[in-house]
Coordinates of C-alpha atoms and ligand atoms in Angstrom, one line a residue:
X16 CA -141.9 -30.0 25.6
X17 CA -139.5 -31.7 23.1
X18 CA -141.2 -30.2 20.1
X19 CA -141.3 -26.7 21.7
X20 CA -137.6 -26.8 22.3
X21 CA -136.4 -28.2 19.0
X22 CA -136.8 -25.1 16.9
X23 CA -134.7 -23.1 19.7
X24 CA -132.0 -25.8 19.6
X25 CA -131.9 -25.7 16.0
X26 CA -131.6 -21.7 16.2
X27 CA -128.8 -22.1 18.7
X28 CA -126.9 -24.6 16.6
X29 CA -127.1 -22.5 13.5
X30 CA -126.1 -19.4 15.4
X31 CA -123.1 -21.3 16.8
X32 CA -122.3 -22.5 13.2
X33 CA -122.4 -19.0 11.8
X34 CA -120.2 -17.7 14.5
X35 CA -117.6 -20.5 14.0
X36 CA -117.6 -19.6 10.2
X37 CA -116.3 -16.1 11.2
X38 CA -113.3 -17.4 13.2
X39 CA -112.4 -14.8 15.8
X40 CA -108.8 -13.5 15.2
X41 CA -106.8 -11.3 17.7
X42 CA -108.0 -7.7 17.6
X43 CA -105.7 -5.5 15.3
X44 CA -103.6 -2.9 17.3
X45 CA -100.8 -0.6 17.1
X46 CA -97.5 -1.6 18.9
X47 CA -94.9 1.0 19.5
X48 CA -91.2 0.3 21.1
X49 CA -88.1 2.2 21.0
X50 CA -89.2 4.7 18.3
X51 CA -90.6 1.9 16.0
X52 CA -94.0 1.2 15.3
X53 CA -96.0 -1.8 14.0
X54 CA -99.7 -2.3 13.0
X55 CA -100.4 -5.9 14.2
X56 CA -103.1 -7.7 12.0
X57 CA -104.1 -11.3 12.7
X58 CA -101.3 -11.3 15.5
X59 CA -98.4 -10.2 13.4
X60 CA -96.9 -7.0 11.8
X61 CA -98.7 -5.8 8.7
X62 CA -98.2 -3.0 6.2
X63 CA -101.3 -1.6 4.6
X64 CA -101.0 -1.5 0.8
X65 CA -104.2 0.7 0.5
X66 CA -106.2 2.3 -1.8
X67 CA -109.0 4.9 -0.9
X68 CA -112.3 4.9 -3.0
X69 CA -113.8 8.2 -4.0
X70 CA -116.0 9.9 -1.7
X71 CA -119.5 8.7 -3.0
X72 CA -118.4 5.1 -3.7
X73 CA -120.0 4.1 -0.2
X74 CA -122.5 2.2 -1.9
X75 CA -122.9 -1.3 -3.2
X76 CA -122.5 -0.4 -7.0
X77 CA -119.8 2.1 -7.2
X78 CA -117.9 -0.1 -4.6
X79 CA -117.9 -2.8 -7.2
X80 CA -115.9 -0.9 -9.4
X81 CA -113.1 -0.6 -6.9
X82 CA -111.9 -4.2 -6.7
X83 CA -110.5 -4.6 -10.3
X84 CA -108.4 -1.3 -9.6
X85 CA -107.2 -2.5 -6.3
X86 CA -106.2 -5.9 -7.6
X87 CA -104.3 -4.4 -10.4
X88 CA -102.3 -2.3 -8.0
X89 CA -101.7 -5.2 -5.6
X90 CA -103.3 -3.5 -2.9
X91 CA -104.3 -5.6 0.4
X92 CA -106.5 -2.9 1.9
X93 CA -109.2 -0.6 0.9
X94 CA -110.2 2.6 2.7
X95 CA -114.0 3.3 2.4
X96 CA -116.2 5.9 4.0
X97 CA -119.5 5.2 5.6
X98 CA -121.6 8.3 6.1
X99 CA -123.6 9.3 9.2
X100 CA -126.3 10.4 6.8
X101 CA -126.6 6.8 5.6
X102 CA -126.4 5.1 8.8
X103 CA -128.9 7.3 10.6
X104 CA -131.2 8.9 7.8
X105 CA -133.9 9.2 10.6
X106 CA -132.9 10.0 14.1
X107 CA -132.8 6.8 16.1
X108 CA -133.2 4.6 12.9
X109 CA -130.1 2.7 12.1
X110 CA -129.2 1.3 8.7
X111 CA -126.0 -0.8 8.6
X112 CA -126.7 -2.5 5.4
X113 CA -123.7 -0.7 3.6
X114 CA -121.4 -1.9 6.3
X115 CA -122.4 -5.5 5.7
X116 CA -122.1 -5.1 1.9
X117 CA -118.7 -3.6 2.5
X118 CA -117.7 -6.6 4.6
X119 CA -119.0 -8.9 2.2
X120 CA -117.4 -7.5 -1.0
X121 CA -114.1 -6.9 0.8
X122 CA -114.0 -10.6 2.1
X123 CA -114.9 -11.9 -1.5
X124 CA -112.2 -9.9 -2.9
X125 CA -109.6 -10.8 -0.1
X126 CA -109.1 -7.2 1.1
X127 CA -108.8 -5.6 4.6
X128 CA -110.7 -2.5 5.2
X129 CA -110.0 0.9 6.9
X130 CA -113.5 2.5 7.6
X131 CA -113.8 6.2 7.5
X132 CA -116.5 7.8 9.6
X133 CA -117.8 10.7 7.8
X134 CA -119.7 12.4 10.6
X135 CA -119.6 15.9 12.0
X136 CA -116.6 16.8 10.0
X137 CA -115.9 15.8 6.3
X138 CA -113.1 18.3 4.9
X139 CA -114.3 20.5 7.9
X140 CA -118.0 20.5 6.7
X141 CA -121.1 18.8 8.0
X142 CA -122.1 17.7 4.6
X143 CA -122.4 14.0 5.6
X144 CA -124.5 14.5 8.7
X145 CA -128.0 13.6 8.3
X146 CA -130.6 16.3 7.3
X147 CA -132.1 16.4 10.8
X148 CA -128.8 17.5 12.1
X149 CA -127.8 19.8 9.3
X150 CA -131.2 21.8 9.5
X151 CA -131.5 21.9 13.1
X152 CA -129.2 24.8 14.0
X153 CA -130.9 25.4 17.3
X154 CA -130.1 22.0 18.6
X155 CA -126.7 21.4 16.6
X156 CA -125.3 24.8 16.4
X157 CA -122.7 26.2 13.9
X158 CA -119.5 28.0 14.9
X159 CA -119.8 31.9 15.1
X160 CA -117.6 34.0 13.4
X161 CA -116.2 37.0 15.1
X162 CA -119.1 39.2 13.8
X163 CA -121.6 36.7 15.7
X164 CA -122.6 35.2 12.1
X165 CA -123.2 31.4 11.7
X166 CA -120.2 29.8 10.0
X167 CA -120.9 26.6 8.0
X168 CA -118.9 24.2 10.4
X169 CA -120.6 22.6 13.3
X170 CA -119.2 23.9 16.6
X171 CA -117.0 21.4 18.6
X172 CA -118.4 22.9 21.7
X173 CA -121.9 21.4 21.4
X174 CA -122.4 18.3 23.7
X175 CA -125.6 17.6 21.9
X176 CA -123.9 17.2 18.6
X177 CA -121.1 15.0 19.8
X178 CA -123.4 12.8 21.6
X179 CA -125.8 12.5 18.5
X180 CA -122.5 11.7 16.3
X181 CA -121.1 9.3 19.1
X182 CA -124.4 7.3 19.3
X183 CA -124.4 6.5 15.5
X184 CA -120.5 5.9 15.6
X185 CA -121.1 3.4 18.4
X186 CA -123.6 1.7 16.4
X187 CA -121.2 1.3 13.6
X188 CA -118.7 -0.3 16.1
X189 CA -121.4 -2.5 17.8
X190 CA -122.1 -3.7 14.2
X191 CA -118.3 -4.5 13.7
X192 CA -118.1 -6.3 17.0
X193 CA -121.1 -8.4 16.2
X194 CA -120.5 -9.2 12.5
X195 CA -116.7 -8.8 12.1
X196 CA -115.1 -11.3 14.2
X197 CA -112.4 -12.0 11.7
X198 CA -111.4 -8.3 11.8
X199 CA -111.8 -7.5 8.0
X200 CA -112.0 -4.0 9.5
X201 CA -108.5 -3.3 10.7
X202 CA -108.5 0.5 11.4
X203 CA -111.1 3.2 11.9
X204 CA -110.9 6.9 10.9
X205 CA -113.3 8.7 13.2
X206 CA -114.3 12.0 11.2
X207 CA -112.5 13.2 8.2
X208 CA -110.2 16.4 7.8
X209 CA -111.5 18.1 11.0
X210 CA -111.3 21.7 11.7
X211 CA -112.6 24.9 10.2
X212 CA -111.4 27.1 7.3
X213 CA -111.5 31.0 7.7
X214 CA -112.9 31.2 11.1
X215 CA -110.2 29.7 13.5
X216 CA -112.5 29.1 16.6
X217 CA -116.1 29.5 17.8
X218 CA -116.7 33.1 18.7
X219 CA -120.1 32.5 20.3
X220 CA -120.8 33.6 23.9
X221 CA -119.9 30.2 25.1
X222 CA -116.7 30.1 23.0
X223 CA -115.6 33.5 24.4
X224 CA -116.2 32.4 28.0
X225 CA -114.0 29.2 27.4
X226 CA -111.3 31.0 25.5
X227 CA -111.0 33.4 28.6
X228 CA -110.2 30.4 30.7
X229 CA -106.8 28.9 31.8
X230 CA -105.7 26.1 29.3
X231 CA -106.6 22.6 30.6
X232 CA -104.2 21.1 33.1
X233 CA -103.3 18.2 30.8
X234 CA -102.4 20.5 28.1
X235 CA -100.3 22.6 30.3
X236 CA -98.5 19.5 31.7
X237 CA -97.9 18.4 28.0
X238 CA -96.7 21.5 26.7
X239 CA -95.1 23.4 29.6
X240 CA -97.4 26.3 29.0
X241 CA -99.7 28.1 31.3
X242 CA -102.2 30.9 31.6
X243 CA -105.0 31.7 29.4
X244 CA -105.2 30.4 25.6
X245 CA -103.8 33.9 24.7
X246 CA -100.9 33.8 27.2
X247 CA -100.0 30.4 26.4
X248 CA -100.5 30.3 22.5
X249 CA -100.2 34.1 21.5
X250 CA -101.3 34.6 18.0
X251 CA -101.9 30.8 17.5
X252 CA -104.4 30.9 20.5
X253 CA -107.6 30.7 18.6
X254 CA -106.3 27.7 16.6
X255 CA -104.7 26.1 19.7
X256 CA -108.2 26.5 21.4
X257 CA -110.1 25.0 18.5
X258 CA -107.8 22.2 18.1
X259 CA -108.2 21.5 21.8
X260 CA -112.1 21.1 21.5
X261 CA -112.1 19.4 18.2
X262 CA -109.7 16.8 19.5
X263 CA -111.5 16.3 22.8
X264 CA -114.8 15.9 20.6
X265 CA -113.2 13.4 18.4
X266 CA -111.6 11.7 21.5
X267 CA -115.1 11.3 23.2
X268 CA -116.3 9.7 19.8
X269 CA -113.3 7.3 19.5
X270 CA -113.3 6.4 23.1
X271 CA -116.9 5.3 23.0
X272 CA -116.3 3.3 19.7
X273 CA -113.2 1.7 21.2
X274 CA -115.3 0.7 24.5
X275 CA -117.3 -1.5 22.0
X276 CA -114.6 -2.7 19.7
X277 CA -110.9 -1.6 20.5
X278 CA -109.7 -1.0 17.0
X279 CA -106.8 1.2 16.1
X280 CA -108.1 4.7 15.2
X281 CA -106.4 7.6 13.6
X282 CA -107.2 11.1 12.3
X283 CA -106.2 12.6 9.0
X284 CA -105.0 16.2 8.4
X285 CA -105.5 18.7 5.5
X286 CA -102.1 20.1 5.4
X287 CA -101.2 23.7 5.2
X288 CA -97.5 23.9 4.2
X289 CA -94.8 21.9 5.8
X290 CA -92.2 24.6 6.8
X291 CA -94.4 27.6 8.0
X292 CA -96.5 28.1 11.0
X293 CA -99.7 28.2 9.1
X294 CA -101.8 31.3 9.2
X295 CA -104.6 30.4 11.5
X296 CA -107.4 31.8 9.3
X297 CA -105.7 29.9 6.1
X298 CA -105.7 26.6 7.6
X299 CA -108.1 23.9 8.6
X300 CA -107.9 25.3 12.3
X301 CA -108.4 22.4 14.7
X302 CA -107.3 19.6 12.4
X303 CA -104.2 17.4 13.2
X304 CA -101.6 19.4 11.4
X305 CA -97.9 18.9 12.2
X306 CA -97.6 21.8 14.3
X307 CA -100.4 21.0 16.8
X308 CA -99.8 17.5 17.3
X309 CA -98.8 18.0 20.9
X310 CA -102.4 19.4 21.5
X311 CA -104.1 16.5 19.7
X312 CA -101.8 14.1 21.8
X313 CA -102.9 15.7 24.9
X314 CA -106.7 15.9 24.2
X315 CA -107.2 12.6 22.4
X316 CA -105.6 9.6 23.9
X317 CA -108.0 7.5 22.2
X318 CA -106.5 8.3 18.9
X319 CA -103.5 6.2 17.9
X320 CA -102.1 8.5 15.4
X321 CA -102.4 11.4 13.2
X322 CA -101.8 11.3 9.6
X323 CA -101.1 13.5 6.6
X324 CA -103.2 13.9 3.4
X325 CA -100.6 14.6 0.8
X326 CA -101.7 16.3 -2.4
X327 CA -98.7 18.5 -2.5
X328 CA -96.7 17.6 -5.8
X329 CA -93.4 19.1 -4.5
X330 CA -91.1 16.6 -3.5
X331 CA -89.3 18.5 -0.7
X332 CA -92.7 19.2 0.8
X333 CA -93.7 15.6 0.8
X334 CA -90.5 14.5 2.6
X335 CA -91.0 17.1 5.2
X336 CA -94.5 15.9 5.8
X337 CA -93.2 12.5 6.2
X338 CA -90.6 13.6 8.5
X339 CA -93.1 15.7 10.6
X340 CA -95.5 12.7 11.2
X341 CA -93.0 10.0 11.7
X342 CA -92.3 10.5 15.4
X343 CA -91.6 8.2 18.2
X344 CA -95.0 8.9 19.8
X345 CA -96.8 8.9 16.3
X346 CA -96.7 6.1 13.8
X347 CA -96.4 7.4 10.1
X348 CA -99.3 6.5 8.0
X349 CA -100.3 8.2 4.6
X350 CA -104.0 7.6 4.3
X351 CA -104.3 9.7 1.2
X352 CA -101.9 10.7 -1.5
X353 CA -102.7 12.0 -4.9
X354 CA -103.2 9.0 -7.3
X355 CA -101.3 10.7 -10.3
X356 CA -98.3 8.7 -11.3
X357 CA -95.6 11.1 -9.8
X358 CA -97.0 10.4 -6.3
X359 CA -96.3 6.6 -6.3
X360 CA -92.5 7.0 -5.5
X361 CA -93.2 8.5 -2.2
X362 CA -94.4 4.8 -1.0
X363 CA -90.6 4.1 -0.7
X364 CA -89.7 6.9 1.6
X365 CA -93.0 6.3 3.6
X366 CA -91.9 2.6 4.3
X367 CA -88.4 3.6 4.8
X368 CA -89.4 5.7 7.7
X369 CA -91.2 2.6 9.3
X370 CA -94.8 3.8 7.8
X371 CA -97.4 1.3 8.8
X372 CA -99.4 2.2 5.5
X373 CA -99.8 4.2 2.3
X374 CA -103.0 4.9 0.3
X375 CA -103.5 6.8 -2.9
X376 CA -106.9 8.3 -3.2
X377 CA -109.6 7.8 -5.8
X378 CA -108.9 4.2 -6.6
X379 CA -112.0 3.0 -8.2
X380 CA -113.5 3.0 -11.6
X381 CA -116.6 5.0 -10.8
X382 CA -115.6 7.6 -13.3
X383 CA -114.7 10.4 -11.1
X384 CA -111.0 12.0 -10.9
X385 CA -109.9 14.7 -8.4
X386 CA -107.4 16.4 -11.0
X387 CA -105.5 18.7 -10.2
X388 CA -105.1 17.0 -6.8
X389 CA -104.6 13.6 -8.4
X390 CA -104.7 12.0 -11.9
X391 CA -106.7 13.4 -15.0
X392 CA -107.9 9.9 -15.5
X393 CA -106.8 6.5 -13.8
X394 CA -105.3 4.8 -16.5
X395 CA -102.7 1.9 -16.7
X396 CA -99.7 4.5 -16.5
X397 CA -101.0 5.6 -13.1
X398 CA -102.1 2.2 -11.7
X399 CA -98.9 0.6 -12.9
X400 CA -96.8 3.2 -10.9
X401 CA -98.5 2.2 -7.7
X402 CA -98.7 -1.6 -8.8
X403 CA -94.9 -1.7 -9.0
X404 CA -93.8 -1.0 -5.4
X405 CA -96.9 -2.6 -4.0
X406 CA -96.1 -5.8 -5.9
X407 CA -92.6 -5.7 -4.6
X408 CA -93.5 -5.3 -1.1
X409 CA -96.5 -7.6 -1.0
X410 CA -94.4 -10.8 -1.6
X411 CA -92.7 -10.0 1.8
X412 CA -95.1 -7.7 3.5
X413 CA -95.3 -9.5 6.9
X414 CA -91.6 -9.9 6.7
X415 CA -90.7 -6.2 5.9
X416 CA -93.2 -5.0 8.7
X417 CA -91.6 -7.4 11.3
X418 CA -88.1 -6.1 10.2
X419 CA -89.2 -2.4 10.2
X420 CA -90.6 -2.8 13.6
X421 CA -87.1 -3.5 15.2
X422 CA -84.2 -2.8 12.7
X423 CA -83.1 0.6 11.0
X424 CA -84.8 1.3 7.8
X425 CA -84.6 4.1 5.4
X426 CA -86.2 5.2 2.0
X427 CA -86.0 7.9 -0.7
X428 CA -87.8 9.0 -3.6
X429 CA -86.3 10.9 -6.5
X430 CA -86.4 14.5 -5.8
X431 CA -87.7 17.1 -8.3
X432 CA -84.2 18.3 -9.0
X433 CA -83.0 14.6 -9.4
X434 CA -80.2 14.9 -7.0
X435 CA -78.6 11.6 -5.4
X436 CA -80.1 10.6 -2.0
X437 CA -77.9 8.7 0.7
X438 CA -77.8 7.5 4.2
X439 CA -75.4 5.8 6.3
X440 CA -76.6 2.6 8.1
X441 CA -73.9 0.9 10.2
X442 CA -70.6 1.1 8.4
X443 CA -71.9 1.7 4.9
X444 CA -73.4 4.5 3.0
X445 CA -76.1 3.7 0.7
X446 CA -76.9 6.1 -2.3
X447 CA -79.7 6.3 -4.5
X448 CA -79.2 7.8 -8.0
X449 CA -81.9 8.3 -10.6
X450 CA -82.5 8.1 -14.4
X451 CA -79.7 5.9 -15.3
X452 CA -79.4 2.9 -17.5
X453 CA -78.6 -0.3 -15.8
X454 CA -75.1 -0.6 -17.5
X455 CA -72.5 2.0 -17.4
X456 CA -71.7 5.4 -16.0
X457 CA -73.5 8.7 -16.7
X458 CA -70.2 10.6 -17.1
X459 CA -68.6 8.0 -19.7
X460 CA -67.5 10.0 -22.8
X461 CA -66.2 7.1 -24.9
X462 CA -69.4 5.9 -25.9
X463 CA -72.6 7.7 -26.8
X464 CA -75.8 6.9 -25.0
X465 CA -79.3 8.2 -25.2
X466 CA -80.8 9.3 -21.8
X467 CA -82.9 6.5 -20.2
X468 CA -86.4 7.0 -21.0
X469 CA -87.4 7.4 -17.3
X470 CA -84.6 10.0 -16.7
X471 CA -86.8 13.0 -17.1
X472 CA -89.7 11.5 -15.5
X473 CA -90.8 11.8 -11.7
X474 CA -90.3 8.2 -11.1
X475 CA -87.9 6.3 -8.8
X476 CA -87.7 5.3 -5.2
X477 CA -86.1 2.8 -2.8
X478 CA -86.0 1.5 0.8
X479 CA -83.4 -0.4 2.6
X480 CA -83.3 -2.2 5.9
X481 CA -80.2 -3.1 7.7
X482 CA -80.7 -6.7 8.9
X483 CA -77.4 -7.2 10.6
X484 CA -74.0 -5.7 11.0
X485 CA -73.2 -6.6 7.4
X486 CA -76.5 -7.5 5.6
X487 CA -79.0 -5.1 3.9
X488 CA -82.4 -5.6 2.3
X489 CA -82.9 -3.5 -0.6
X490 CA -85.9 -2.9 -2.8
X491 CA -87.1 -0.1 -5.2
X492 CA -87.9 0.9 -8.5
X493 CA -86.2 3.2 -11.4
X494 CA -83.1 3.6 -9.1
X495 CA -79.5 2.7 -9.1
X496 CA -78.6 1.7 -5.5
X497 CA -74.8 1.9 -4.6
X498 CA -72.9 1.0 -1.3
X499 CA -69.7 2.5 -0.4
X500 CA -67.8 2.3 3.0
X501 CA -69.1 5.2 5.4
X502 CA -65.3 5.7 6.1
X503 CA -63.4 6.4 2.9
X504 CA -60.3 4.7 4.5
X505 CA -62.1 1.5 4.7
X506 CA -61.7 -1.3 2.0
X507 CA -65.1 -2.5 1.9
X508 CA -66.7 -4.5 -0.7
X509 CA -70.0 -6.3 -1.6
X510 CA -69.6 -9.9 -0.9
X511 CA -72.9 -11.0 -2.4
X512 CA -76.1 -9.8 -3.9
X513 CA -78.9 -12.4 -3.6
X514 CA -82.3 -11.9 -5.2
X515 CA -84.9 -13.8 -3.5
X516 CA -87.8 -13.7 -1.0
X517 CA -88.9 -14.7 2.4
X518 CA -90.6 -18.1 3.1
X519 CA -91.9 -18.9 6.4
X520 CA -89.8 -16.0 7.7
X521 CA -86.5 -17.4 6.3
X522 CA -84.7 -15.8 3.4
X523 CA -84.7 -17.9 0.3
X524 CA -82.4 -17.2 -2.7
X525 CA -83.6 -17.4 -6.3
X526 CA -80.3 -16.3 -7.8
X527 CA -77.1 -14.3 -7.1
X528 CA -76.4 -11.1 -9.0
X529 CA -72.9 -10.7 -10.3
X530 CA -71.0 -9.2 -13.1
X531 CA -72.9 -6.6 -15.2
X532 CA -75.7 -6.8 -12.7
X533 CA -73.5 -5.5 -9.9
X534 CA -70.7 -3.7 -11.6
X535 CA -72.6 -0.5 -12.0
X536 CA -74.6 -0.5 -8.7
X537 CA -77.8 -2.3 -8.2
X538 CA -80.1 -1.3 -10.9
X539 CA -83.9 -2.0 -10.0
X540 CA -86.0 -0.6 -12.7
X541 CA -89.3 -1.9 -13.9
X542 CA -90.1 -5.3 -12.1
X543 CA -90.5 -6.4 -8.5
X544 CA -87.3 -7.6 -7.0
X545 CA -86.0 -8.0 -3.4
X546 CA -82.2 -8.1 -2.8
X547 CA -80.2 -9.1 0.1
X548 CA -76.8 -7.4 0.0
X549 CA -74.0 -9.0 2.1
X550 CA -70.9 -6.6 2.6
X551 CA -67.5 -7.1 4.0
X552 CA -64.2 -5.6 4.7
X553 CA -61.2 -7.5 3.3
X554 CA -58.5 -6.2 5.7
X555 CA -60.6 -6.7 8.8
X556 CA -63.2 -4.7 10.4
X557 CA -64.4 -1.1 9.5
X558 CA -63.0 1.7 11.5
Ligands
DGJ4 C1 -109.2 15.2 1.3 C2 -110.4 14.5 1.8 O1 -110.0 13.8 2.9 C3 -111.0 13.5 0.6 O2 -112.0 12.9 1.2 C4 -111.1 14.1 -0.5 O3 -112.2 15.2 -0.4 C5 -109.9 14.8 -1.2 N1 -109.4 15.7 -0.2 C6 -110.1 15.5 -2.4 O4 -110.4 14.6 -3.6

């Protein structure tokens, strides 16, 4: 009897040991309160300083090339795809070996993971679906165009496709539940850039039948609209219709995944211009673009947030995108942005808007570059541009995330026209100006000076948090930050500028800036520096 039980007891003891080695931590979650958002990781607010690998780096060897890049840029998180075709190459036969490889490599390199599920949609296409899905149009039908011809994109109206995708996604989530008790994976993105280009909805017989129906009651309640899709949405009706069905499909996939392991889940948008209502045939119809977020919110309650993929180099457009996705009901996160140097400065306005994460795309050394969207090559010039803001924030990452969850924050990037940017927080106006030396004023004529080397470059940004009535936390690079009383009649002054950091949640000063270091604004140029600025009014309170 004893000899029979011994191996079993040993197996149990070993299993218990393995489980104990993977200490369970609280599940990551998104918290939203009073218009502020926080991504909670290991029980405390967290800012994702991310980098996304190239699309085909979802294999052991190319993944290895990502870690030196991520380390060099001071990233704390990697975004990595896992493909339906690699998880379920044969129907019903699952292979999660890459997921284990990813967990092992990420843990060895001390990085958290955002997992990207490349399933039914990848930049709208079914390219990452397994061959048995791609090739079986009878069982997994494409959308039909208005002439009744097949479009390349799988229809969101097929429950067979949704159920097949969902089954595989649930296997991924089950694997995370069973093998990632320490939550190396902190967020999941079900699908990638959903929707359909050129054909705004499925014109199949079933598509036409549904399109003639009244809009769903939940959507009517959320938008205050009523009637059929055409009555409710006019010229945008085909796109609104497709958005509802794509979002409902993704919701079903996400919901089933969350029932297994309730990680935060988000969707990413291929953007179509920040200030125009997009042409329904020119945009990825169905995707979570800024102007259809109401539909996504109504159809996909299992999705925590929608996020912009930014490859637009025009600074005004980038800022508009950030503003459109930073909403009381939508935490801002930039899951993709070009990896060229000039995109790095938008990290600052992202976190200044309370952004929970930021991630340039193509951050590995697999030898692939997506120029003209990103950099021609990922050399030190590009990496350093991202490394500087990441290094600045990484030292106080938990503290910044906690502050941003409750206190007023703001951020700016040098605009294309180089104009000053300012904000009023409490009784102070804080102004960011660009391209200046650390000493002196631009309009001085009594002494000749060359322009600063970075004056003509698209670099520079800052973020500020108002810590109390009179204290501010300031960070940035290639920027001059000036404080002036919001009411010109006030006699405010900077009382002290402390450079320092937080230790165990408490501010620790390493030195006080004064004299040349404060006479011409606070000049944060080329190294990680965090400042606490204390202000005051010598003849009493501000007006
Ligand atoms: C956006 C997609 O989401 C990414 O996977 C990638 O294809 C980029 N576009 C282009 O490199």
